[in-house]
PDB file of C-alpha atoms in Angstrom:
ATOM      1  CA  MET A 448       4.925   8.837  26.535  1.00 46.00           C
ATOM      2  CA  LEU A 449       1.994   9.944  24.815  1.00 53.00           C
ATOM      3  CA  PHE A 450       0.465   6.809  22.668  1.00 53.00           C
ATOM      4  CA  ARG A 451       2.269   4.351  25.447  1.00 55.00           C
ATOM      5  CA  SER A 452      -1.205   4.227  28.252  1.00 62.00           C
ATOM      6  CA  ARG A 453      -1.843   1.913  30.860  1.00 69.00           C
ATOM      7  CA  ARG A 454      -4.584   0.467  28.247  1.00 75.00           C
ATOM      8  CA  THR A 455      -1.741  -1.327  25.626  1.00 80.00           C
ATOM      9  CA  ALA A 456       1.418  -0.989  27.855  1.00 77.00           C
ATOM     10  CA  ARG A 457       1.035  -4.514  28.830  1.00 81.00           C
ATOM     11  CA  LEU A 458       0.089  -5.692  25.969  1.00 84.00           C
ATOM     12  CA  ASP A 459       2.298  -7.869  22.615  1.00 86.00           C
ATOM     13  CA  ILE A 460       1.380  -4.967  20.314  1.00 90.00           C
ATOM     14  CA  GLY A 461       2.364  -6.964  16.867  1.00 94.00           C
ATOM     15  CA  LEU A 462       0.470  -4.646  14.105  1.00 97.00           C
ATOM     16  CA  VAL A 463      -0.002  -0.158  14.712  1.00 97.00           C
ATOM     17  CA  VAL A 464      -2.207   1.318  11.514  1.00 97.00           C
ATOM     18  CA  ALA A 465      -2.566   4.978  11.471  1.00 96.00           C
ATOM     19  CA  SER A 466      -5.236   6.115  10.318  1.00 94.00           C
ATOM     20  CA  ALA A 467      -7.332   8.968  11.975  1.00 88.00           C
ATOM     21  CA  GLY A 468      -7.640  11.770   9.790  1.00 89.00           C
ATOM     22  CA  VAL A 469      -9.523  14.534   9.261  1.00 92.00           C
ATOM     23  CA  VAL A 470      -9.720  16.518   5.686  1.00 92.00           C
ATOM     24  CA  THR A 471     -10.536  21.260   5.625  1.00 93.00           C
ATOM     25  CA  ALA A 472     -11.771  21.292   2.282  1.00 94.00           C
ATOM     26  CA  GLY A 473     -12.406  25.094   0.290  1.00 94.00           C
ATOM     27  CA  PRO A 474      -9.762  27.782  -0.065  1.00 95.00           C
ATOM     28  CA  PHE A 475      -7.214  27.916   2.507  1.00 96.00           C
ATOM     29  CA  LEU A 476      -7.765  31.655   3.404  1.00 96.00           C
ATOM     30  CA  GLY A 477     -11.829  30.485   3.978  1.00 94.00           C
ATOM     31  CA  ASN A 478     -11.096  27.623   6.235  1.00 95.00           C
ATOM     32  CA  ASP A 479     -10.505  28.626  10.313  1.00 96.00           C
ATOM     33  CA  LEU A 480      -6.730  28.518  10.798  1.00 97.00           C
ATOM     34  CA  ALA A 481      -7.276  26.609  14.134  1.00 97.00           C
ATOM     35  CA  ASP A 482      -9.622  23.586  12.160  1.00 96.00           C
ATOM     36  CA  GLU A 483      -5.795  23.305  10.102  1.00 96.00           C
ATOM     37  CA  SER A 484      -3.661  22.924  12.728  1.00 97.00           C
ATOM     38  CA  ALA A 485      -6.051  20.618  14.210  1.00 96.00           C
ATOM     39  CA  LEU A 486      -5.851  18.788  11.179  1.00 96.00           C
ATOM     40  CA  LEU A 487      -1.978  19.323  11.565  1.00 96.00           C
ATOM     41  CA  ARG A 488      -2.368  17.929  14.792  1.00 96.00           C
ATOM     42  CA  LEU A 489      -4.005  14.325  13.394  1.00 95.00           C
ATOM     43  CA  ASN A 490      -3.109  13.902   9.618  1.00 95.00           C
ATOM     44  CA  LEU A 491       0.902  15.678  10.790  1.00 93.00           C
ATOM     45  CA  ALA A 492       2.255  14.414  13.677  1.00 95.00           C
ATOM     46  CA  VAL A 493       0.000  12.360  15.115  1.00 95.00           C
ATOM     47  CA  PRO A 494       1.149   9.197  12.704  1.00 96.00           C
ATOM     48  CA  ALA A 495       4.958  10.465  14.225  1.00 96.00           C
ATOM     49  CA  GLU A 496       4.447   9.967  16.981  1.00 94.00           C
ATOM     50  CA  LEU A 497       2.536   7.134  16.523  1.00 94.00           C
ATOM     51  CA  ALA A 498       5.678   5.359  15.133  1.00 96.00           C
ATOM     52  CA  HIS A 499       7.964   6.802  17.147  1.00 95.00           C
ATOM     53  CA  VAL A 500       6.683   5.320  20.263  1.00 91.00           C
ATOM     54  CA  TYR A 501       5.400   1.505  19.666  1.00 93.00           C
ATOM     55  CA  GLY A 502       8.559   1.869  16.598  1.00 96.00           C
ATOM     56  CA  ARG A 503      10.541   1.914  20.379  1.00 93.00           C
ATOM     57  CA  ALA A 504       8.506  -0.824  21.587  1.00 92.00           C
ATOM     58  CA  LEU A 505       8.025  -3.141  18.252  1.00 95.00           C
ATOM     59  CA  ALA A 506      11.994  -2.527  18.329  1.00 96.00           C
ATOM     60  CA  ARG A 507      12.411  -4.291  21.701  1.00 93.00           C
ATOM     61  CA  ARG A 508       9.808  -7.107  20.305  1.00 92.00           C
ATOM     62  CA  GLY A 509      12.529  -7.920  17.335  1.00 95.00           C
ATOM     63  CA  ARG A 510       9.089  -8.175  15.276  1.00 96.00           C
ATOM     64  CA  GLY A 511       6.206  -6.228  13.643  1.00 97.00           C
ATOM     65  CA  GLY A 512       4.347  -3.849  11.530  1.00 98.00           C
ATOM     66  CA  ILE A 513       3.561  -0.099  10.927  1.00 98.00           C
ATOM     67  CA  ILE A 514       0.843   0.662   8.694  1.00 98.00           C
ATOM     68  CA  LEU A 515       1.520   4.646   8.120  1.00 98.00           C
ATOM     69  CA  VAL A 516      -2.097   5.814   6.132  1.00 97.00           C
ATOM     70  CA  SER A 517      -1.730   8.492   3.756  1.00 97.00           C
ATOM     71  CA  SER A 518      -3.549   9.246   0.670  1.00 94.00           C
ATOM     72  CA  ALA A 519      -3.071   9.503  -3.497  1.00 92.00           C
ATOM     73  CA  VAL A 520      -2.570  13.497  -3.200  1.00 92.00           C
ATOM     74  CA  ALA A 521       0.511  12.515  -1.627  1.00 94.00           C
ATOM     75  CA  PHE A 522       1.920  13.452  -4.541  1.00 93.00           C
ATOM     76  CA  SER A 523       0.064  16.131  -5.644  1.00 90.00           C
ATOM     77  CA  PRO A 524      -0.331  19.897  -4.235  1.00 92.00           C
ATOM     78  CA  ALA A 525      -4.162  20.172  -4.878  1.00 93.00           C
ATOM     79  CA  PRO A 526      -5.960  22.784  -4.535  1.00 96.00           C
ATOM     80  CA  TYR A 527      -9.107  23.925  -2.419  1.00 96.00           C
ATOM     81  CA  THR A 528      -7.609  20.193  -0.270  1.00 94.00           C
ATOM     82  CA  ALA A 529      -3.903  22.177   0.157  1.00 96.00           C
ATOM     83  CA  ASN A 530      -3.111  21.714   4.326  1.00 96.00           C
ATOM     84  CA  TYR A 531      -4.573  18.385   4.003  1.00 95.00           C
ATOM     85  CA  ALA A 532      -2.534  16.709   0.623  1.00 95.00           C
ATOM     86  CA  ALA A 533       0.144  17.858   2.568  1.00 97.00           C
ATOM     87  CA  ALA A 534      -0.054  16.372   4.938  1.00 97.00           C
ATOM     88  CA  LYS A 535      -0.310  13.496   3.910  1.00 97.00           C
ATOM     89  CA  ALA A 536       2.820  13.835   1.852  1.00 97.00           C
ATOM     90  CA  TYR A 537       5.144  14.400   4.901  1.00 98.00           C
ATOM     91  CA  THR A 538       3.633  11.516   6.231  1.00 97.00           C
ATOM     92  CA  ALA A 539       5.032   9.725   2.973  1.00 97.00           C
ATOM     93  CA  SER A 540       7.373  10.404   2.812  1.00 98.00           C
ATOM     94  CA  LEU A 541       7.804   9.732   7.062  1.00 98.00           C
ATOM     95  CA  GLY A 542       6.395   5.645   5.807  1.00 98.00           C
ATOM     96  CA  GLN A 543       8.704   5.121   3.142  1.00 98.00           C
ATOM     97  CA  ALA A 544      12.080   6.414   5.018  1.00 98.00           C
ATOM     98  CA  LEU A 545      10.959   4.492   8.290  1.00 98.00           C
ATOM     99  CA  TYR A 546      10.550   1.038   5.280  1.00 98.00           C
ATOM    100  CA  ASN A 547      14.352   1.220   5.282  1.00 98.00           C
ATOM    101  CA  GLU A 548      15.273   1.739   8.443  1.00 98.00           C
ATOM    102  CA  LEU A 549      13.523   0.013  10.665  1.00 98.00           C
ATOM    103  CA  LYS A 550      14.414  -3.271   8.590  1.00 97.00           C
ATOM    104  CA  PRO A 551      17.056  -4.689  10.090  1.00 97.00           C
ATOM    105  CA  ALA A 552      14.890  -3.694  13.383  1.00 97.00           C
ATOM    106  CA  GLY A 553      12.485  -6.737  12.391  1.00 97.00           C
ATOM    107  CA  ILE A 554       9.694  -3.631  12.056  1.00 98.00           C
ATOM    108  CA  ASP A 555       7.554  -3.424   8.656  1.00 98.00           C
ATOM    109  CA  VAL A 556       6.731  -0.351   7.874  1.00 98.00           C
ATOM    110  CA  LEU A 557       3.890   0.098   4.769  1.00 98.00           C
ATOM    111  CA  THR A 558       2.084   3.972   3.729  1.00 98.00           C
ATOM    112  CA  LEU A 559      -0.440   3.301   2.090  1.00 98.00           C
ATOM    113  CA  ALA A 560      -1.993   6.254  -0.889  1.00 96.00           C
ATOM    114  CA  PRO A 561      -5.919   5.279  -1.141  1.00 94.00           C
ATOM    115  CA  GLY A 562      -7.564   7.314  -3.031  1.00 89.00           C
ATOM    116  CA  PRO A 563     -11.353   7.925  -2.215  1.00 86.00           C
ATOM    117  CA  VAL A 564     -12.595   5.456   0.380  1.00 89.00           C
ATOM    118  CA  ARG A 565     -16.598   5.263   2.022  1.00 81.00           C
ATOM    119  CA  THR A 566     -15.408   5.406   5.274  1.00 79.00           C
ATOM    120  CA  GLU A 567     -17.486   7.169   7.822  1.00 77.00           C
ATOM    121  CA  GLY A 568     -15.484  10.512   8.055  1.00 74.00           C
ATOM    122  CA  ALA A 569     -15.366  10.907   4.630  1.00 72.00           C
ATOM    123  CA  ASP A 570     -19.737  10.557   4.330  1.00 73.00           C
ATOM    124  CA  ASN A 571     -19.662  13.424   6.689  1.00 73.00           C
ATOM    125  CA  ALA A 572     -16.581  15.032   6.031  1.00 78.00           C
ATOM    126  CA  GLU A 573     -17.395  19.214   6.125  1.00 80.00           C
ATOM    127  CA  GLY A 574     -17.592  21.481   3.044  1.00 83.00           C
ATOM    128  CA  ILE A 575     -17.016  18.582   0.313  1.00 87.00           C
ATOM    129  CA  ASP A 576     -19.294  16.071  -1.218  1.00 85.00           C
ATOM    130  CA  PHE A 577     -16.670  12.808  -2.274  1.00 83.00           C
ATOM    131  CA  GLY A 578     -19.078  11.527  -3.903  1.00 82.00           C
ATOM    132  CA  LYS A 579     -19.037  14.588  -6.698  1.00 86.00           C
ATOM    133  CA  LEU A 580     -15.027  14.033  -7.792  1.00 84.00           C
ATOM    134  CA  PRO A 581     -15.658  12.229 -11.234  1.00 80.00           C
ATOM    135  CA  VAL A 582     -13.261   8.910  -9.606  1.00 79.00           C
ATOM    136  CA  PRO A 583     -14.820   6.260  -8.056  1.00 80.00           C
ATOM    137  CA  SER A 584     -15.268   5.759  -3.781  1.00 84.00           C
ATOM    138  CA  THR A 585     -13.245   1.895  -2.507  1.00 86.00           C
ATOM    139  CA  GLN A 586     -14.726   0.691  -0.201  1.00 90.00           C
ATOM    140  CA  PRO A 587     -12.887  -0.466   3.137  1.00 92.00           C
ATOM    141  CA  ALA A 588     -11.995  -4.178   2.895  1.00 94.00           C
ATOM    142  CA  PRO A 589     -10.078  -3.509  -0.940  1.00 94.00           C
ATOM    143  CA  VAL A 590      -7.818  -1.412   0.588  1.00 95.00           C
ATOM    144  CA  VAL A 591      -7.352  -3.039   3.507  1.00 96.00           C
ATOM    145  CA  ARG A 592      -6.704  -6.558   1.737  1.00 96.00           C
ATOM    146  CA  ALA A 593      -3.794  -5.003  -0.416  1.00 96.00           C
ATOM    147  CA  ALA A 594      -2.189  -3.050   2.639  1.00 97.00           C
ATOM    148  CA  ILE A 595      -1.763  -6.815   4.040  1.00 96.00           C
ATOM    149  CA  ARG A 596       0.189  -8.527   1.720  1.00 97.00           C
ATOM    150  CA  ALA A 597       1.725  -5.489   0.530  1.00 97.00           C
ATOM    151  CA  LEU A 598       3.959  -5.120   4.168  1.00 97.00           C
ATOM    152  CA  GLY A 599       6.908  -6.562   4.748  1.00 96.00           C
ATOM    153  CA  ARG A 600       6.975  -6.688   0.679  1.00 96.00           C
ATOM    154  CA  LYS A 601       7.864  -2.759  -0.222  1.00 97.00           C
ATOM    155  CA  PRO A 602       7.232   0.343   1.500  1.00 98.00           C
ATOM    156  CA  LEU A 603       4.493   2.112  -0.569  1.00 98.00           C
ATOM    157  CA  VAL A 604       1.160   0.611  -2.112  1.00 97.00           C
ATOM    158  CA  ILE A 605      -1.747   2.290  -3.902  1.00 96.00           C
ATOM    159  CA  PRO A 606      -5.170   0.978  -4.319  1.00 94.00           C
ATOM    160  CA  GLY A 607      -6.958   1.098  -7.316  1.00 88.00           C
ATOM    161  CA  ALA A 608      -6.357   0.528 -10.637  1.00 88.00           C
ATOM    162  CA  LEU A 609      -7.080   4.517 -11.729  1.00 85.00           C
ATOM    163  CA  ASN A 610      -5.309   5.840  -8.619  1.00 86.00           C
ATOM    164  CA  LYS A 611      -2.661   4.050 -10.230  1.00 89.00           C
ATOM    165  CA  ALA A 612      -3.037   5.447 -13.311  1.00 88.00           C
ATOM    166  CA  SER A 613      -2.905   9.262 -11.636  1.00 86.00           C
ATOM    167  CA  ASP A 614       0.361   8.258  -9.661  1.00 86.00           C
ATOM    168  CA  PHE A 615       2.109   6.874 -13.016  1.00 89.00           C
ATOM    169  CA  THR A 616       0.587  10.445 -15.300  1.00 89.00           C
ATOM    170  CA  GLY A 617       1.639  13.040 -12.008  1.00 85.00           C
ATOM    171  CA  LYS A 618       5.932  10.919 -12.829  1.00 87.00           C
ATOM    172  CA  TYR A 619       6.017  10.430 -15.898  1.00 89.00           C
ATOM    173  CA  LEU A 620       4.049  12.397 -18.096  1.00 91.00           C
ATOM    174  CA  MET A 621       2.496  14.979 -17.177  1.00 90.00           C
ATOM    175  CA  PRO A 622       3.910  18.344 -15.779  1.00 91.00           C
ATOM    176  CA  ARG A 623       3.316  19.002 -12.217  1.00 89.00           C
ATOM    177  CA  ARG A 624       1.397  22.063 -12.540  1.00 93.00           C
ATOM    178  CA  ALA A 625      -1.048  20.740 -14.890  1.00 93.00           C
ATOM    179  CA  GLN A 626      -1.350  18.042 -12.440  1.00 91.00           C
ATOM    180  CA  THR A 627      -1.442  20.011  -9.929  1.00 93.00           C
ATOM    181  CA  ALA A 628      -4.985  22.972 -11.610  1.00 94.00           C
ATOM    182  CA  MET A 629      -5.725  19.397 -12.863  1.00 91.00           C
ATOM    183  CA  PHE A 630      -6.378  18.244  -9.589  1.00 90.00           C
ATOM    184  CA  GLY A 631      -7.827  21.531  -7.978  1.00 92.00           C
ATOM    185  CA  ALA A 632     -10.411  21.442 -10.199  1.00 92.00           C
ATOM    186  CA  LEU A 633     -11.571  18.454  -9.720  1.00 90.00           C
ATOM    187  CA  VAL A 634     -12.258  19.035  -6.321  1.00 92.00           C
ATOM    188  CA  ALA A 635     -13.277  22.601  -6.602  1.00 92.00           C
ATOM    189  CA  ARG A 636     -16.995  21.166  -8.203  1.00 90.00           C
ATOM    190  CA  ALA A 637     -16.992  18.212  -5.004  1.00 89.00           C
ATOM    191  CA  LEU A 638     -17.112  22.349  -2.659  1.00 92.00           C
ATOM    192  CA  ASP A 639     -20.607  22.673  -1.351  1.00 83.00           C
ATOM    193  CA  GLU A 640     -19.476  25.986  -1.516  1.00 80.00           C
ATOM    194  CA  LYS A 641     -17.674  26.870  -5.446  1.00 72.00           C
ATOM    195  CA  PRO A 642     -14.508  29.151  -4.947  1.00 73.00           C
ATOM    196  CA  ALA A 643     -15.169  32.066  -6.288  1.00 64.00           C
ATOM    197  CA  ARG A 644     -13.424  33.354  -9.638  1.00 60.00           C
ATOM    198  CA  ARG A 645     -11.352  36.131 -10.629  1.00 53.00           C
TER     199      ARG A 645
END
């Protein structure tokens, strides 16, 4: 068992939160392949492994919760953070499927998909300044409160009115191609090195 180490084997764990993540920013071909592969490992494989290992433990217990942290960009391709958005799309799909699959075992699964959140990781991200995005960053506390309120009640929560509006627009009002171009333009403004124009 990869994660059920000696430190947690004897604990009566009731809630698992898979929130660690990393972002690579900039043109995909300009980024280091090792960095892109490490992103996939942490953002895609690790949440699945945590859900599998601790999901089995929670199923034996007959109750518990799993929160998988995705992102608002999971629901549309996002140029210049393409691999990050793709990995978060996987997490969003996994979490929403497990919401239904694990409910009979007494396990509440929630996918949390926030927009930019003021965290140490975001503040120190290489290649991008999230403060230059034309959307405000949210403090962690309201995001956590939204997740705790939604756990056991719904499969997905997107905290923040602007993030909800963006999700609605992408689903019902704007063609996917236009939304992808818009995300690309917004992210390009926040990059440390601007992408070359052709």
